[in-house]
CSV table of C-alpha atoms and ligand atoms in Angstrom, one decimal:
chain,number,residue,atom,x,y,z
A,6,UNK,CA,59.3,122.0,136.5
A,7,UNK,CA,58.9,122.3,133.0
A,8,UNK,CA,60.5,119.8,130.3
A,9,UNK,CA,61.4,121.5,127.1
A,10,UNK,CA,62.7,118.6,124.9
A,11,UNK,CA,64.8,119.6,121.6
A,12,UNK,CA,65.5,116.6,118.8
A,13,UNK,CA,68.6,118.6,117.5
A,14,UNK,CA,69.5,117.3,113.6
A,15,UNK,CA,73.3,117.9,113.1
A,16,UNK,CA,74.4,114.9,111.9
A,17,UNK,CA,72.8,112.9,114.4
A,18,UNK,CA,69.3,113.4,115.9
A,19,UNK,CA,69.3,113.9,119.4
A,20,UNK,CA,67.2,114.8,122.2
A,21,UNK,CA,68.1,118.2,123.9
A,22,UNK,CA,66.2,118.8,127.4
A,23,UNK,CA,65.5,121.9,128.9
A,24,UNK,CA,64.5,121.3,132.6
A,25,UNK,CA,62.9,124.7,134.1
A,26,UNK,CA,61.8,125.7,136.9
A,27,UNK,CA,58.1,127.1,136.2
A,28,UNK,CA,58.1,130.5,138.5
A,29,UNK,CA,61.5,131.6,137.8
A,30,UNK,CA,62.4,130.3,134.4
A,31,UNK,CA,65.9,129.4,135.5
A,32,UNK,CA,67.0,125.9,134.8
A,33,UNK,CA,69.4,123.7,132.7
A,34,UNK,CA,70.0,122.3,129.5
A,35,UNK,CA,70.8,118.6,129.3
A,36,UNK,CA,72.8,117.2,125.9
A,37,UNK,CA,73.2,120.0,123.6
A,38,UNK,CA,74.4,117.7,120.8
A,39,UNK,CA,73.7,120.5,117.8
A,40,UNK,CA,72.6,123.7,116.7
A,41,UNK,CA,73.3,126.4,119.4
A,42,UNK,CA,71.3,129.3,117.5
A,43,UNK,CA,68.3,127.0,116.9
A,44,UNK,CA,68.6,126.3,121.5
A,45,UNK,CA,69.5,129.9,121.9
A,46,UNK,CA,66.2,130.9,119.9
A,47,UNK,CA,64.1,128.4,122.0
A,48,UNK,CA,65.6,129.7,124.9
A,49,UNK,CA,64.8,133.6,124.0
A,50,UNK,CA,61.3,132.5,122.9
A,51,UNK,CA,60.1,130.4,126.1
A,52,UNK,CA,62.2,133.5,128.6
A,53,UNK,CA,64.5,130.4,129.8
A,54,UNK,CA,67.2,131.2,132.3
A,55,UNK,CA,70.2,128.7,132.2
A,56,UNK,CA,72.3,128.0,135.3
A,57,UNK,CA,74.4,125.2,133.6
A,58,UNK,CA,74.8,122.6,130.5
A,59,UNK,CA,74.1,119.4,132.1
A,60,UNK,CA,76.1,116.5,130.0
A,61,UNK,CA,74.8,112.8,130.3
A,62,UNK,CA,78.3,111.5,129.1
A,63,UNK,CA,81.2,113.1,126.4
A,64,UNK,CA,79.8,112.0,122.9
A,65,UNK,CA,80.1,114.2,120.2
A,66,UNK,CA,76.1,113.9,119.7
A,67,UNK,CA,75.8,115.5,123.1
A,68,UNK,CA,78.5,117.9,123.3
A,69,UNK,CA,78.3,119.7,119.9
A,70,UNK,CA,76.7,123.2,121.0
A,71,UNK,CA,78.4,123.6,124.4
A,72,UNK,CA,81.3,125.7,123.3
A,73,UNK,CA,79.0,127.5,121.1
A,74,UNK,CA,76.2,128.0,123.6
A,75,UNK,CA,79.3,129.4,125.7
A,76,UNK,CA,80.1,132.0,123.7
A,77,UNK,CA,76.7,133.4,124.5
A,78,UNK,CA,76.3,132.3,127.7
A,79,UNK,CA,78.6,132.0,130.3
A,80,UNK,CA,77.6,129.2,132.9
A,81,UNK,CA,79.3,126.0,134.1
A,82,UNK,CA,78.9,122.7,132.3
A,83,UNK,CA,78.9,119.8,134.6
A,84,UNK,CA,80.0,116.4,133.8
A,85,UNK,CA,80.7,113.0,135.5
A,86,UNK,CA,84.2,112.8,137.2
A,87,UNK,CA,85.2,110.6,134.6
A,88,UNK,CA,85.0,112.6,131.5
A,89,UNK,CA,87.9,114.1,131.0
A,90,UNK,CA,89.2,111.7,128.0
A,91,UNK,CA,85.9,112.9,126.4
A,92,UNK,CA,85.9,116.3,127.1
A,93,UNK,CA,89.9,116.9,126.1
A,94,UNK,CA,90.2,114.0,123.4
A,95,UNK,CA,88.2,114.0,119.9
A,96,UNK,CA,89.4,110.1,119.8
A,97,UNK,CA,87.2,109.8,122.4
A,98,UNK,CA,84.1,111.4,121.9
A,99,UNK,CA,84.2,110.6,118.5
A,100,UNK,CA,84.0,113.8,116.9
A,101,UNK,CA,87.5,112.6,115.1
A,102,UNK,CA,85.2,110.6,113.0
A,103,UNK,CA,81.8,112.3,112.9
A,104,UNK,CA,83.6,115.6,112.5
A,105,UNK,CA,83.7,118.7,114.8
A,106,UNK,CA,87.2,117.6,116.6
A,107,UNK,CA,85.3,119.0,119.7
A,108,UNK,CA,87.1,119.9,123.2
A,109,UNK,CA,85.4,121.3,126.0
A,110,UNK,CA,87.6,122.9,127.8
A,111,UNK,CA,86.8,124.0,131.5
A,112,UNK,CA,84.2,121.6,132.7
A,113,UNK,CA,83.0,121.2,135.9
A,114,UNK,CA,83.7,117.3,137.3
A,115,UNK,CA,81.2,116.1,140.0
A,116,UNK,CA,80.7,112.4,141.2
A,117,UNK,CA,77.9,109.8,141.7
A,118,UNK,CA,75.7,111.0,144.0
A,119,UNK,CA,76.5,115.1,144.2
A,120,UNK,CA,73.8,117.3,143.7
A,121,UNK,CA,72.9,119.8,141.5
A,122,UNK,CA,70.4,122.9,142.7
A,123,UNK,CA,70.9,126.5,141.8
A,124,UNK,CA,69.6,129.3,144.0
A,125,UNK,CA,67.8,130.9,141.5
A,126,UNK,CA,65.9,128.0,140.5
A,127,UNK,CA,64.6,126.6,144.1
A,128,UNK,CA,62.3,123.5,142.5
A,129,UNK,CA,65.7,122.3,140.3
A,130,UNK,CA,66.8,119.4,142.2
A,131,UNK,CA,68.8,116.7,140.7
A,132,UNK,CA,70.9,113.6,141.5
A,133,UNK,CA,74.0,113.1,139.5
A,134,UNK,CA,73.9,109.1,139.7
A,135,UNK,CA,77.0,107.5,137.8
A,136,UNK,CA,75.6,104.6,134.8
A,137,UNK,CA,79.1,103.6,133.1
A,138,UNK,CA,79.1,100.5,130.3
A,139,UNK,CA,78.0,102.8,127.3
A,140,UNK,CA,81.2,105.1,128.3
A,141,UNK,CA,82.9,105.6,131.3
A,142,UNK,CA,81.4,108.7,132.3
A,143,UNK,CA,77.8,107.9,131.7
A,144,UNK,CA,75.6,109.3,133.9
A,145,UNK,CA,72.1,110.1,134.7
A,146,UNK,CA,70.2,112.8,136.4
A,147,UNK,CA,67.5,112.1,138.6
A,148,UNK,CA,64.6,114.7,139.8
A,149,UNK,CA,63.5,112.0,142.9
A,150,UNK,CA,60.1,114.1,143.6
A,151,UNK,CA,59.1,114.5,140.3
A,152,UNK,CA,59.9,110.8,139.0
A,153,UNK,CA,62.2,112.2,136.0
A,154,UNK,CA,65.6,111.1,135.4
A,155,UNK,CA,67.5,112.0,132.2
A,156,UNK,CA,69.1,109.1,131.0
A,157,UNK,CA,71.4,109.5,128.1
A,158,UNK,CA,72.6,106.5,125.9
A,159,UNK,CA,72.4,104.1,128.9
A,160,UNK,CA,69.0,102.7,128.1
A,161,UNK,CA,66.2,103.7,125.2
A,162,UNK,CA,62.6,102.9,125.2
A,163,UNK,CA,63.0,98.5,123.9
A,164,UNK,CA,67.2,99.3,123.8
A,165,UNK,CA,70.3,100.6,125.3
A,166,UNK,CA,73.0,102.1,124.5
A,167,UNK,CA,76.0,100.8,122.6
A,168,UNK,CA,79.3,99.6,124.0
A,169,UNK,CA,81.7,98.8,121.0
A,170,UNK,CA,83.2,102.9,121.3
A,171,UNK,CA,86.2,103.6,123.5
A,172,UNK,CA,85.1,102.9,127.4
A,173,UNK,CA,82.8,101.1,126.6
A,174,UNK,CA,81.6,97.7,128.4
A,175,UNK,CA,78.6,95.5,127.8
A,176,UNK,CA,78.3,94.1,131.1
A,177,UNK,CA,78.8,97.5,133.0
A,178,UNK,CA,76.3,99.0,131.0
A,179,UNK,CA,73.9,96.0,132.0
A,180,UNK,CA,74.6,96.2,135.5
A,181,UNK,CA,74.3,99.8,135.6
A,182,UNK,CA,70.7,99.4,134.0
A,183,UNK,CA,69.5,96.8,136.6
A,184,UNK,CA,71.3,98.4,139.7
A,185,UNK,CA,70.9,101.8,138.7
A,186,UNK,CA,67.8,102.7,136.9
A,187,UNK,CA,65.4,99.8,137.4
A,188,UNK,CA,66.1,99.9,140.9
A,189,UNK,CA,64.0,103.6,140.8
A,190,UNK,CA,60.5,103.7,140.9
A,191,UNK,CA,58.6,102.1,138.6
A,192,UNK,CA,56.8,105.3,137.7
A,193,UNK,CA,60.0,107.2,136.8
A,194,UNK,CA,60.0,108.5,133.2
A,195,UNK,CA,63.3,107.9,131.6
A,196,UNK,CA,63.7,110.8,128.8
A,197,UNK,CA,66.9,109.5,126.6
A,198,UNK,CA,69.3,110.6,123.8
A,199,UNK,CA,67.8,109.3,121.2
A,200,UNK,CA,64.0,107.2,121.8
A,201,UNK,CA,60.7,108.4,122.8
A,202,UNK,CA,59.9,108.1,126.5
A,203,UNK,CA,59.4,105.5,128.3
A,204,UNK,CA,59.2,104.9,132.2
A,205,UNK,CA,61.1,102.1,134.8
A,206,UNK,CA,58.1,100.0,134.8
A,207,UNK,CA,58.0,99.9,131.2
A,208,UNK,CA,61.1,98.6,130.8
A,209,UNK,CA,61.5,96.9,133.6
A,210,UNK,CA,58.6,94.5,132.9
A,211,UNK,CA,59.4,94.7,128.7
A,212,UNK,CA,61.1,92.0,126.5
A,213,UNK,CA,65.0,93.2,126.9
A,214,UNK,CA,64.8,93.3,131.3
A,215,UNK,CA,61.5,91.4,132.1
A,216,UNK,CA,61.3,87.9,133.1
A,217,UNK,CA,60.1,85.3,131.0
B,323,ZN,ZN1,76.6,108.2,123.3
């Protein structure tokens, strides 16, 4: 599998993913926060394939390019069940404030634990697992053989994500850290929205979620 990452700039920076399968080029993109043409052109340039838009929760940083990558693209984006006051309401993902007044309209809902695969990308294989606290529909996705999960806003390399936004809730979010993501194997990379990478043990052994 190939990881493509893209720091989009639109008002705020955020990290893109492209997750490809090597041999056939098909794969997703994870968080498309900004700037469709600039993803389009990386996607023209590299020959990627997309089979769906991949969102790690409904913030307007993450959403921004999906009904614009639509236009040009017609695939499925997939969200946790519990989007839908994100998707539909620009209260809630805060494009009201930030600007945009986005709506995604015709998303596809799955729940903690589906997975995603496509036929025509056979090594794509990843776990929707369900993270609330930094909004109710945070999630994760989790490649279990190659030791990737694409984390969002739940945790950063030394940080997580903030709760003080609609949905959110600081001790979710903290349980969801410790029962959800340190619980995965230490040597699990953990590519966010918005930090470098950093892996499970990292963190897990680091000054916010170590001992001592
Ligand atoms: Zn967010």
């Amino acid at each position: 599998m190939i990881v493509y990452p893209v720091t989009v700039q639109e008002l705020i920076p955020t990290n893109a993913y492209f997750y490809i399968d090597e041999d056939t080029r098909h794969g997703v993109l994870i968080d498309p926060g900004s700037e469709a043409d600039r993803l389009l052109r990386v996607m023209k340039k590299k020959d990627f394939r997309l089979d769906a838009i991949l969102l790690t929760h409904g913030h307007f940083d993450h959403i921004g390019a999906v009904e614009e990558l639509r236009k040009n693209l017609s695939i499925p984006v997939i969200m946790e069940e519990n989007g839908k006051d994100y998707a539909e309401k620009p209260a809630w993902n805060l494009s009201a404030t930030f600007g945009g007044n986005y709506v995604l309209k015709d998303v596809t809902y799955k729940k903690n634990g589906d997975i995603i695969e496509f036929p025509d990308a056979p090594a794509l294989h990843l776990r929707l697992i369900h993270t609330p606290g930094h909004t109710t529909d945070g999630c994760i996705y989790y490649d279990e053989k190659r030791h990737v999960a694409f984390v969002g806003d739940t945790i950063f390399a030394g940080s997580f994500g903030r709760t003080d936004f609609p949905g959110g809730n600081e001790g979710i979010l903290f349980r969801s850290i410790r029962d959800k993501i340190l619980t995965l194997p230490e040597e699990t990379t953990l590519l966010s929205g918005h930090s470098e990478p950093t892996t499970v043990g990292e963190e897990k052994n680091g000054p916010i979620w170590g001992r001592g």
